[in-house]
CSV table of C-alpha atoms and ligand atoms in Angstrom, one decimal:
chain,number,residue,atom,x,y,z
A,116,UNK,CA,-26.2,37.6,-7.4
A,117,UNK,CA,-25.4,33.8,-8.5
A,118,UNK,CA,-23.1,33.4,-10.3
A,119,UNK,CA,-22.7,31.2,-13.7
A,120,UNK,CA,-21.1,27.7,-13.4
A,121,UNK,CA,-18.5,28.0,-15.6
A,122,UNK,CA,-17.7,31.2,-14.3
A,123,UNK,CA,-16.9,29.4,-11.1
A,124,UNK,CA,-14.8,26.7,-13.0
A,125,UNK,CA,-13.1,29.0,-15.2
A,126,UNK,CA,-11.9,31.2,-12.1
A,127,UNK,CA,-11.1,27.4,-10.6
A,128,UNK,CA,-9.1,26.3,-13.9
A,129,UNK,CA,-7.6,29.7,-14.3
A,130,UNK,CA,-6.0,29.3,-10.7
A,131,UNK,CA,-4.5,25.6,-10.1
A,132,UNK,CA,-1.8,24.6,-12.4
A,133,UNK,CA,0.0,21.5,-13.5
A,134,UNK,CA,2.3,20.2,-10.8
A,135,UNK,CA,5.8,20.4,-10.6
A,136,UNK,CA,7.6,16.9,-12.5
A,137,UNK,CA,9.1,14.8,-10.3
A,138,UNK,CA,11.1,11.2,-11.5
A,139,UNK,CA,9.2,8.2,-10.5
A,140,UNK,CA,10.0,4.6,-10.3
A,141,UNK,CA,8.1,2.7,-13.4
A,142,UNK,CA,6.0,0.8,-10.3
A,143,UNK,CA,4.6,4.5,-9.4
A,144,UNK,CA,4.2,5.6,-13.0
A,145,UNK,CA,0.7,4.6,-13.8
A,146,UNK,CA,-2.1,7.2,-14.3
A,147,UNK,CA,0.8,10.0,-14.2
A,148,UNK,CA,1.3,12.2,-17.0
A,149,UNK,CA,5.0,12.0,-18.9
A,150,UNK,CA,6.6,15.4,-18.1
A,151,UNK,CA,9.3,14.6,-20.6
A,152,UNK,CA,9.5,12.1,-24.2
A,153,UNK,CA,10.8,8.6,-23.7
A,154,UNK,CA,13.7,8.0,-26.2
A,155,UNK,CA,14.2,4.4,-26.6
A,156,UNK,CA,18.6,3.5,-25.1
A,157,UNK,CA,18.0,0.0,-27.2
A,158,UNK,CA,16.4,-1.5,-29.9
A,159,UNK,CA,13.7,-3.9,-29.7
A,160,UNK,CA,14.7,-6.5,-30.4
A,161,UNK,CA,18.4,-6.3,-29.2
A,162,UNK,CA,19.5,-9.1,-31.5
A,163,UNK,CA,18.3,-11.0,-33.6
A,164,UNK,CA,16.0,-13.8,-32.0
A,165,UNK,CA,14.0,-16.9,-33.0
A,166,UNK,CA,9.9,-16.7,-32.6
A,167,UNK,CA,10.4,-20.5,-32.5
A,168,UNK,CA,11.0,-23.9,-30.9
A,169,UNK,CA,12.7,-25.5,-33.5
A,170,UNK,CA,16.0,-25.3,-35.5
A,171,UNK,CA,18.4,-22.5,-37.0
A,172,UNK,CA,19.0,-22.9,-40.8
A,173,UNK,CA,21.0,-22.0,-43.5
A,174,UNK,CA,17.4,-21.7,-45.3
A,175,UNK,CA,19.2,-22.8,-49.0
A,176,UNK,CA,20.4,-26.6,-46.7
A,177,UNK,CA,16.8,-27.3,-46.2
A,178,UNK,CA,14.7,-25.5,-49.7
A,179,UNK,CA,14.7,-29.3,-50.7
A,180,UNK,CA,13.2,-31.2,-47.9
A,181,UNK,CA,9.6,-32.9,-47.3
A,182,UNK,CA,8.7,-35.8,-45.5
A,183,UNK,CA,9.1,-38.4,-48.4
A,184,UNK,CA,13.1,-37.0,-48.4
A,185,UNK,CA,13.9,-35.5,-45.1
A,186,UNK,CA,16.9,-33.7,-45.2
A,187,UNK,CA,19.5,-35.3,-41.8
A,188,UNK,CA,21.2,-32.6,-40.5
A,189,UNK,CA,24.0,-32.6,-37.5
A,190,UNK,CA,23.3,-30.9,-34.5
A,191,UNK,CA,26.0,-28.4,-32.5
A,192,UNK,CA,24.2,-28.3,-29.2
A,193,UNK,CA,21.7,-26.0,-28.2
A,194,UNK,CA,20.8,-22.2,-28.1
A,195,UNK,CA,18.3,-20.9,-25.3
A,196,UNK,CA,17.2,-17.8,-24.0
A,197,UNK,CA,19.2,-16.1,-21.9
A,198,UNK,CA,22.3,-17.9,-23.6
A,199,UNK,CA,24.6,-14.7,-24.6
A,200,UNK,CA,27.7,-17.1,-26.8
A,201,UNK,CA,27.7,-15.1,-30.3
A,202,UNK,CA,27.3,-19.2,-31.7
A,203,UNK,CA,28.8,-19.5,-35.4
A,204,UNK,CA,26.5,-21.8,-37.1
A,205,UNK,CA,28.4,-24.0,-40.4
A,206,UNK,CA,26.5,-24.3,-43.5
A,207,UNK,CA,24.9,-28.3,-43.5
A,208,UNK,CA,24.5,-28.3,-40.2
A,209,UNK,CA,22.2,-27.0,-37.4
A,210,UNK,CA,21.3,-25.7,-33.9
A,211,UNK,CA,18.6,-26.6,-31.8
A,212,UNK,CA,16.7,-22.7,-30.9
A,213,UNK,CA,14.6,-21.7,-28.0
A,214,UNK,CA,12.0,-18.8,-28.5
A,215,UNK,CA,13.5,-16.1,-27.9
A,216,UNK,CA,17.1,-17.2,-27.9
A,217,UNK,CA,20.1,-15.1,-30.1
A,218,UNK,CA,19.6,-16.6,-33.7
A,219,UNK,CA,23.5,-18.1,-34.3
A,220,UNK,CA,25.5,-15.9,-37.4
A,221,UNK,CA,25.0,-17.4,-40.4
A,222,UNK,CA,21.6,-18.9,-40.3
A,223,UNK,CA,18.9,-17.1,-41.7
A,224,UNK,CA,15.6,-19.1,-40.5
A,225,UNK,CA,14.0,-21.3,-38.1
A,226,UNK,CA,12.4,-24.5,-38.9
A,227,UNK,CA,9.9,-25.0,-36.4
A,228,UNK,CA,10.1,-28.2,-34.5
A,229,UNK,CA,6.8,-29.7,-35.6
A,230,UNK,CA,8.4,-29.8,-39.3
A,231,UNK,CA,11.2,-31.7,-37.9
A,232,UNK,CA,11.9,-34.8,-35.7
A,233,UNK,CA,13.1,-33.2,-32.5
A,234,UNK,CA,16.1,-34.6,-33.2
A,235,UNK,CA,19.0,-33.9,-30.5
A,236,UNK,CA,22.4,-34.8,-31.6
A,237,UNK,CA,21.0,-35.1,-35.3
A,238,UNK,CA,17.5,-33.7,-36.9
A,239,UNK,CA,15.6,-34.7,-40.2
A,240,UNK,CA,13.6,-32.0,-41.6
A,241,UNK,CA,10.7,-32.8,-43.1
A,242,UNK,CA,10.1,-29.5,-44.5
A,243,UNK,CA,12.3,-26.7,-45.9
A,244,UNK,CA,11.4,-23.1,-44.7
A,245,UNK,CA,12.9,-19.7,-46.9
A,246,UNK,CA,15.2,-16.7,-46.2
A,247,UNK,CA,14.2,-14.8,-42.6
A,248,UNK,CA,11.0,-17.2,-41.5
A,249,UNK,CA,11.0,-17.1,-38.0
A,250,UNK,CA,13.7,-15.1,-37.4
A,251,UNK,CA,12.8,-11.8,-35.4
A,252,UNK,CA,15.0,-9.0,-36.6
A,253,UNK,CA,17.2,-6.7,-34.5
A,254,UNK,CA,15.4,-3.4,-34.6
A,255,UNK,CA,12.4,-4.3,-36.4
A,256,UNK,CA,10.2,-3.4,-33.3
A,257,UNK,CA,11.7,-0.6,-32.4
A,258,UNK,CA,15.0,2.0,-33.6
A,259,UNK,CA,17.7,3.0,-31.2
A,260,UNK,CA,17.5,7.0,-29.9
A,261,UNK,CA,13.6,7.1,-31.6
A,262,UNK,CA,11.0,8.5,-29.2
A,263,UNK,CA,8.6,6.0,-28.3
A,264,UNK,CA,6.3,8.0,-25.9
A,265,UNK,CA,5.1,11.7,-26.4
A,266,UNK,CA,5.2,14.4,-22.9
A,267,UNK,CA,1.5,14.5,-22.3
A,268,UNK,CA,0.8,10.7,-22.4
A,269,UNK,CA,-1.2,9.6,-19.9
A,270,UNK,CA,0.8,6.4,-18.5
A,271,UNK,CA,-0.9,2.8,-19.0
A,272,UNK,CA,0.1,-0.5,-18.4
A,273,UNK,CA,1.2,-0.7,-21.7
A,274,UNK,CA,3.3,2.4,-22.0
A,275,UNK,CA,5.2,1.3,-18.7
A,276,UNK,CA,5.7,-1.9,-20.5
A,277,UNK,CA,7.3,-0.2,-23.1
A,278,UNK,CA,9.1,2.1,-20.9
A,279,UNK,CA,11.0,-0.5,-19.6
A,280,UNK,CA,11.4,-2.7,-22.9
A,281,UNK,CA,13.5,0.6,-24.0
A,282,UNK,CA,15.6,0.7,-21.2
A,283,UNK,CA,14.1,3.3,-18.2
A,284,UNK,CA,13.4,2.0,-15.1
A,285,UNK,CA,12.4,6.1,-14.5
A,286,UNK,CA,10.4,8.3,-15.5
A,287,UNK,CA,9.6,12.2,-15.5
A,288,UNK,CA,6.1,13.0,-14.7
A,289,UNK,CA,3.4,14.8,-13.0
A,290,UNK,CA,3.1,13.8,-10.1
A,291,UNK,CA,0.0,12.5,-8.6
A,292,UNK,CA,-1.8,15.1,-6.8
A,293,UNK,CA,-1.9,14.7,-2.9
A,294,UNK,CA,-5.7,15.7,-1.7
A,295,UNK,CA,-6.4,16.6,2.2
A,296,UNK,CA,-10.7,15.7,2.7
A,297,UNK,CA,-11.5,17.8,6.1
A,298,UNK,CA,-15.2,17.3,7.2
A,299,UNK,CA,-16.6,19.4,9.6
A,300,UNK,CA,-19.4,19.9,11.5
A,301,UNK,CA,-20.3,19.8,15.0
A,302,UNK,CA,-23.0,16.6,14.4
A,303,UNK,CA,-20.2,14.2,12.5
A,304,UNK,CA,-19.4,10.9,14.4
A,305,UNK,CA,-16.9,8.1,12.3
A,306,UNK,CA,-18.7,5.5,10.2
A,307,UNK,CA,-18.8,3.0,12.0
A,308,UNK,CA,-20.1,4.5,15.6
A,309,UNK,CA,-24.4,4.8,16.4
A,310,UNK,CA,-25.0,7.9,16.5
A,311,UNK,CA,-27.3,9.3,19.0
A,312,UNK,CA,-29.3,12.1,19.2
A,313,UNK,CA,-28.4,15.1,16.7
A,314,UNK,CA,-25.5,13.2,15.5
A,315,UNK,CA,-24.7,12.6,12.2
A,316,UNK,CA,-22.1,9.9,11.0
A,317,UNK,CA,-19.8,11.4,8.5
A,318,UNK,CA,-20.4,10.4,5.0
A,319,UNK,CA,-18.9,13.3,3.2
A,320,UNK,CA,-15.3,12.9,4.2
A,321,UNK,CA,-15.0,8.8,3.1
A,322,UNK,CA,-17.3,9.8,0.0
A,323,UNK,CA,-15.2,12.6,-1.5
A,324,UNK,CA,-11.8,10.2,-0.6
A,325,UNK,CA,-12.9,7.8,-2.7
A,326,UNK,CA,-14.3,9.7,-5.5
A,327,UNK,CA,-10.7,11.9,-5.9
A,328,UNK,CA,-9.3,8.1,-5.6
A,329,UNK,CA,-11.2,6.9,-8.3
A,330,UNK,CA,-9.9,9.9,-10.7
A,331,UNK,CA,-6.5,8.5,-9.4
A,332,UNK,CA,-5.5,11.0,-7.0
A,333,UNK,CA,-3.8,10.6,-3.7
A,334,UNK,CA,-6.7,11.3,-0.7
A,335,UNK,CA,-6.1,11.2,2.8
A,336,UNK,CA,-9.0,12.5,5.3
A,337,UNK,CA,-9.5,14.2,8.6
A,338,UNK,CA,-13.2,13.6,9.6
A,339,UNK,CA,-15.7,15.0,11.7
A,340,UNK,CA,-13.5,18.7,13.3
A,341,UNK,CA,-15.3,21.0,15.3
A,342,UNK,CA,-17.3,23.9,13.8
A,343,UNK,CA,-14.7,26.6,15.3
A,344,UNK,CA,-12.7,28.7,13.9
A,345,UNK,CA,-9.5,28.2,16.2
A,346,UNK,CA,-9.6,23.9,15.6
A,347,UNK,CA,-10.2,24.7,12.0
A,348,UNK,CA,-7.7,27.2,11.2
A,349,UNK,CA,-5.4,24.2,13.6
A,350,UNK,CA,-6.0,21.5,11.3
A,351,UNK,CA,-5.9,23.6,8.0
A,352,UNK,CA,-2.0,24.1,8.9
A,353,UNK,CA,-1.7,21.0,9.3
A,354,UNK,CA,-2.6,19.6,6.9
A,355,UNK,CA,-0.7,22.4,4.2
A,356,UNK,CA,2.1,20.6,4.5
A,357,UNK,CA,0.9,17.4,2.7
A,358,UNK,CA,-1.4,18.9,0.3
A,359,UNK,CA,-1.4,20.0,-3.3
A,360,UNK,CA,-5.2,21.1,-2.4
A,361,UNK,CA,-7.7,20.6,0.4
A,362,UNK,CA,-10.9,20.5,0.2
A,363,UNK,CA,-13.7,20.7,3.3
A,364,UNK,CA,-17.3,20.1,3.9
A,365,UNK,CA,-19.8,21.8,5.6
A,366,UNK,CA,-19.5,24.9,7.3
A,367,UNK,CA,-20.1,27.3,4.1
A,368,UNK,CA,-23.8,27.8,4.1
A,369,UNK,CA,-25.3,31.4,5.9
A,370,UNK,CA,-25.7,29.7,9.9
A,371,UNK,CA,-23.7,30.9,12.9
A,372,UNK,CA,-21.8,28.3,13.6
A,373,UNK,CA,-20.6,27.9,9.9
A,374,UNK,CA,-16.5,28.3,10.9
A,375,UNK,CA,-14.9,27.4,7.0
A,376,UNK,CA,-16.2,30.6,5.8
A,377,UNK,CA,-15.1,32.7,8.6
A,378,UNK,CA,-11.8,31.7,8.5
A,379,UNK,CA,-11.6,31.2,5.4
A,380,UNK,CA,-12.5,34.7,4.4
A,381,UNK,CA,-9.7,36.1,6.6
A,382,UNK,CA,-7.2,33.8,4.9
A,383,UNK,CA,-5.0,33.8,0.7
A,384,UNK,CA,-7.5,34.5,-2.2
A,385,UNK,CA,-10.4,32.8,-0.7
A,386,UNK,CA,-13.3,33.8,-1.6
A,387,UNK,CA,-17.2,32.5,-1.1
A,388,UNK,CA,-19.7,32.6,-4.1
A,389,UNK,CA,-22.9,31.7,-4.9
A,390,UNK,CA,-22.9,29.3,-8.3
A,391,UNK,CA,-26.6,29.5,-10.1
A,392,UNK,CA,-26.5,25.9,-9.8
A,393,UNK,CA,-29.0,22.8,-7.5
A,394,UNK,CA,-27.3,21.4,-5.9
A,395,UNK,CA,-24.5,23.0,-4.6
A,396,UNK,CA,-25.0,26.8,-4.6
A,397,UNK,CA,-22.9,27.7,-1.5
A,398,UNK,CA,-19.2,27.3,-3.2
A,399,UNK,CA,-16.0,28.8,-2.1
A,400,UNK,CA,-12.2,28.9,-3.6
A,401,UNK,CA,-8.8,30.2,-3.2
A,402,UNK,CA,-5.6,29.3,-2.2
A,403,UNK,CA,-3.6,29.6,0.7
A,404,UNK,CA,0.1,29.2,2.5
A,405,UNK,CA,3.0,29.9,1.8
A,406,UNK,CA,3.1,27.3,-1.8
A,407,UNK,CA,-0.7,28.6,-2.5
A,408,UNK,CA,-2.5,25.6,-2.0
A,409,UNK,CA,-5.4,25.4,-3.5
A,410,UNK,CA,-8.4,25.3,-1.1
A,411,UNK,CA,-12.3,24.1,-2.2
A,412,UNK,CA,-14.8,24.8,0.3
A,413,UNK,CA,-17.6,22.5,-0.6
A,414,UNK,CA,-21.0,22.7,0.6
A,415,UNK,CA,-22.0,20.2,3.6
A,416,UNK,CA,-24.9,18.5,2.5
A,417,UNK,CA,-23.9,15.0,1.0
A,418,UNK,CA,-25.2,15.5,-2.9
A,419,UNK,CA,-24.5,19.5,-3.1
A,420,UNK,CA,-20.6,17.8,-2.2
A,421,UNK,CA,-20.3,15.5,-4.8
A,422,UNK,CA,-22.1,17.4,-7.4
A,423,UNK,CA,-19.7,20.4,-6.5
A,424,UNK,CA,-16.3,17.6,-6.6
A,425,UNK,CA,-17.6,16.6,-10.1
A,426,UNK,CA,-18.6,20.1,-11.3
A,427,UNK,CA,-15.0,22.1,-9.6
A,428,UNK,CA,-12.4,19.7,-8.3
A,429,UNK,CA,-12.5,17.4,-10.2
A,430,UNK,CA,-11.0,19.3,-13.8
A,431,UNK,CA,-9.1,21.4,-11.3
A,432,UNK,CA,-7.1,17.9,-10.0
A,433,UNK,CA,-7.1,16.8,-13.5
A,434,UNK,CA,-5.0,19.7,-14.5
A,435,UNK,CA,-3.1,19.8,-11.8
A,436,UNK,CA,-2.1,16.1,-12.6
A,437,UNK,CA,-1.5,17.4,-16.7
A,438,UNK,CA,-4.1,16.1,-17.7
A,439,UNK,CA,-7.9,17.3,-19.8
A,440,UNK,CA,-9.7,19.0,-18.0
A,441,UNK,CA,-13.2,16.9,-18.5
A,442,UNK,CA,-11.6,13.5,-20.8
A,443,UNK,CA,-14.8,12.6,-21.2
A,444,UNK,CA,-17.7,13.7,-23.1
A,445,UNK,CA,-21.5,14.3,-21.9
A,446,UNK,CA,-23.9,11.4,-22.7
A,447,UNK,CA,-26.6,12.0,-24.5
A,448,UNK,CA,-29.7,10.7,-23.8
A,449,UNK,CA,-33.1,11.4,-23.6
A,450,UNK,CA,-35.5,11.9,-20.7
A,451,UNK,CA,-37.9,8.8,-19.7
A,452,UNK,CA,-39.9,11.1,-17.2
A,453,UNK,CA,-40.7,15.1,-16.6
A,454,UNK,CA,-39.6,16.3,-13.9
A,455,UNK,CA,-39.1,20.3,-12.5
A,456,UNK,CA,-36.2,22.1,-13.5
A,457,UNK,CA,-35.5,25.5,-11.2
A,458,UNK,CA,-34.8,28.6,-13.2
A,459,UNK,CA,-32.5,30.4,-13.8
A,460,UNK,CA,-29.8,27.6,-12.0
A,461,UNK,CA,-28.3,24.3,-14.1
A,462,UNK,CA,-29.6,21.7,-12.4
A,463,UNK,CA,-27.4,18.5,-11.5
A,464,UNK,CA,-30.7,15.6,-11.7
A,465,UNK,CA,-30.1,12.6,-10.3
A,466,UNK,CA,-30.5,10.4,-13.1
A,467,UNK,CA,-30.5,6.6,-13.7
A,468,UNK,CA,-30.1,5.5,-17.2
A,469,UNK,CA,-31.0,2.6,-19.3
A,470,UNK,CA,-30.4,2.0,-22.4
A,471,UNK,CA,-33.7,0.9,-24.9
A,472,UNK,CA,-33.5,-0.7,-28.6
A,473,UNK,CA,-33.5,4.1,-29.3
A,474,UNK,CA,-30.9,5.0,-27.1
A,475,UNK,CA,-29.8,5.7,-23.5
A,476,UNK,CA,-33.0,6.8,-20.7
A,477,UNK,CA,-33.3,9.0,-17.9
A,478,UNK,CA,-35.6,8.8,-15.3
A,479,UNK,CA,-35.3,10.2,-12.3
A,480,UNK,CA,-33.1,8.1,-9.5
A,481,UNK,CA,-36.1,9.1,-6.9
A,482,UNK,CA,-36.0,12.0,-4.4
A,483,UNK,CA,-33.7,14.9,-5.5
A,484,UNK,CA,-33.2,16.9,-1.6
A,485,UNK,CA,-29.7,17.6,-1.5
A,486,UNK,CA,-29.4,15.6,2.2
A,487,UNK,CA,-31.3,12.0,0.1
A,488,UNK,CA,-28.4,9.7,0.0
A,489,UNK,CA,-30.4,6.7,-0.6
A,490,UNK,CA,-31.2,7.8,-4.5
A,491,UNK,CA,-27.6,9.3,-5.1
A,492,UNK,CA,-26.4,5.4,-4.9
A,493,UNK,CA,-29.4,4.4,-7.5
A,494,UNK,CA,-27.9,7.1,-9.4
A,495,UNK,CA,-25.8,6.8,-12.8
A,496,UNK,CA,-25.0,10.3,-13.5
A,497,UNK,CA,-26.7,13.3,-13.3
A,498,UNK,CA,-28.7,14.9,-16.2
A,499,UNK,CA,-27.4,18.8,-16.6
A,500,UNK,CA,-30.7,21.4,-17.2
A,501,UNK,CA,-29.5,24.2,-18.7
A,502,UNK,CA,-30.6,27.6,-16.2
A,503,UNK,CA,-33.8,28.8,-18.5
A,504,UNK,CA,-35.3,25.3,-18.4
A,505,UNK,CA,-37.9,24.7,-15.8
A,506,UNK,CA,-39.4,21.6,-16.6
A,507,UNK,CA,-37.9,18.5,-18.2
A,508,UNK,CA,-40.7,16.7,-20.7
A,509,UNK,CA,-40.8,13.0,-21.3
A,510,UNK,CA,-38.6,12.2,-24.8
A,511,UNK,CA,-36.2,16.2,-23.9
A,512,UNK,CA,-32.7,15.1,-25.4
A,513,UNK,CA,-30.6,15.4,-22.1
A,514,UNK,CA,-26.7,15.9,-21.5
A,515,UNK,CA,-25.6,13.1,-18.8
A,516,UNK,CA,-22.0,13.6,-16.8
A,517,UNK,CA,-21.7,9.6,-15.4
A,518,UNK,CA,-21.2,8.9,-12.4
A,519,UNK,CA,-18.6,6.0,-12.4
A,520,UNK,CA,-19.3,2.9,-13.7
A,521,UNK,CA,-22.2,3.9,-15.4
A,522,UNK,CA,-23.1,3.2,-18.9
A,523,UNK,CA,-20.4,5.8,-20.0
A,524,UNK,CA,-19.0,6.5,-22.9
A,525,UNK,CA,-15.2,7.4,-23.2
A,526,UNK,CA,-15.2,10.2,-25.9
A,527,UNK,CA,-12.1,12.1,-26.5
A,528,UNK,CA,-12.0,16.2,-25.4
A,529,UNK,CA,-15.3,17.6,-24.4
A,530,UNK,CA,-17.3,21.2,-24.1
A,531,UNK,CA,-19.4,19.7,-20.6
A,532,UNK,CA,-21.2,23.5,-20.5
A,533,UNK,CA,-20.6,25.5,-23.6
A,534,UNK,CA,-23.6,23.9,-25.6
A,535,UNK,CA,-27.4,24.1,-25.1
A,536,UNK,CA,-28.5,20.3,-23.4
A,537,UNK,CA,-32.3,20.5,-23.9
A,538,UNK,CA,-35.0,20.0,-25.9
A,539,UNK,CA,-34.9,20.6,-29.4
A,540,UNK,CA,-32.1,23.4,-28.6
A,541,UNK,CA,-29.0,20.3,-28.9
A,542,UNK,CA,-26.7,21.9,-31.7
A,543,UNK,CA,-25.6,19.8,-33.9
B,778,AMP,P1,-23.2,22.3,6.2
B,778,AMP,O1,-23.1,23.0,5.1
B,778,AMP,O2,-22.3,22.1,8.0
B,778,AMP,O3,-24.3,23.7,7.0
B,778,AMP,O4,-24.0,21.6,6.4
B,778,AMP,C1,-25.6,20.7,5.8
B,778,AMP,C2,-25.8,19.7,6.6
B,778,AMP,O5,-25.2,18.6,5.9
B,778,AMP,C3,-26.6,19.0,7.3
B,778,AMP,O6,-27.6,18.4,7.6
B,778,AMP,C4,-25.2,18.4,7.8
B,778,AMP,O7,-25.7,18.0,8.7
B,778,AMP,C5,-24.9,17.8,6.4
B,778,AMP,N1,-22.8,17.2,6.8
B,778,AMP,C6,-22.5,18.2,6.9
B,778,AMP,N2,-21.3,17.7,6.9
B,778,AMP,C7,-21.6,16.2,7.1
B,778,AMP,C8,-20.8,15.1,6.6
B,778,AMP,N3,-19.6,15.4,6.0
B,778,AMP,N4,-21.1,13.9,6.4
B,778,AMP,C9,-22.5,13.6,6.7
B,778,AMP,N5,-23.4,14.7,6.1
B,778,AMP,C10,-22.9,16.2,6.6
B,779,MG,MG1,-22.5,22.5,9.3
């Protein structure tokens, strides 16, 4: 019995949970999700300061200044950024002041240096300024004690800047999940080695680690684990302590040497299912060890492994990181080519995307075999062809799961699997 993609995904998403918050230095917080609201410990700006290089004045002193009749003021001294003295300005005088420096008590405006003769001991002012001009008042930007960032915010550079500015050197965040990628197969050799007869380079390990990193997950990997139950078990045990999730590839089909399946069937809650999808039918998922670490067992064929990662592992890792399972909507494209699709399975068809005058066009990215890496590299996305469609026709509307830096659109929360996708059935 095949189970639908949605059902397998739902079991996974109902099992994994958000990681426990930790305090993290700002430099390590990028991409993490805030676990608490952040309040400002200060006001921003913290003091009235100058927006210009110029002269701090009583605006009333310079109201009549013009180039024909400049107003001349004695300069009391300089105030530079970083000056911590509380200077006081007397009427009829001025301080030369730099951008960001504290405005002296009494002054209510800044005359930009461009409107003066730039004098040092005494300055001629050619044009007046109204009250308040070029002064950045204390608290104008952020009031002390206000919430500046909400729990659940995924931290990007601008959030980190704000947190720093309002007085936080550390933040409480959902930590970045750490995954360990384990490639299994007696045939596997390390990338860079030249395969002998019967040998295959471990491309899944680097691929899955890389696609995990594209999600801002910390990935490490163990390559070329032998198809031997003892070895697989030992490797899993050794990696458990350093992983928030384990991803294996290979060894989960119906073969006599499928050690991953043999070992994990006996451990924790791992369950093996045949999912109604192509490629990627054999899927295993469950938790093992004292911390109930999620384990995803992906098929060994590289295309199946990548499809499975995008379909099941990526949404789970996002949830563990405190993010929505899906952060972008599928792309909408029109088939520029016809191709067959298996009955009763959701097809993840590798497609190359191209924009033309009336939108995004999808054509098959070459061979669709689950072992074909050449055409995988050509693909911009997976077109999701629903189980009841047996042939995609030219002009059919398709939903496409974008891969990496393809022509993506980033719109918010989306229902990837619940909609009808093809031909005339697209709703809206
Ligand atoms: P399996 O799922 O172990 O039966 O493997 C299915 C196919 O995927 C076989 O042709 C394997 O050689 C290939 N394969 C398994 N693991 C990897 C890997 N890490 N890198 C590249 N190909 C692999
Ligand atoms: Mg194998």
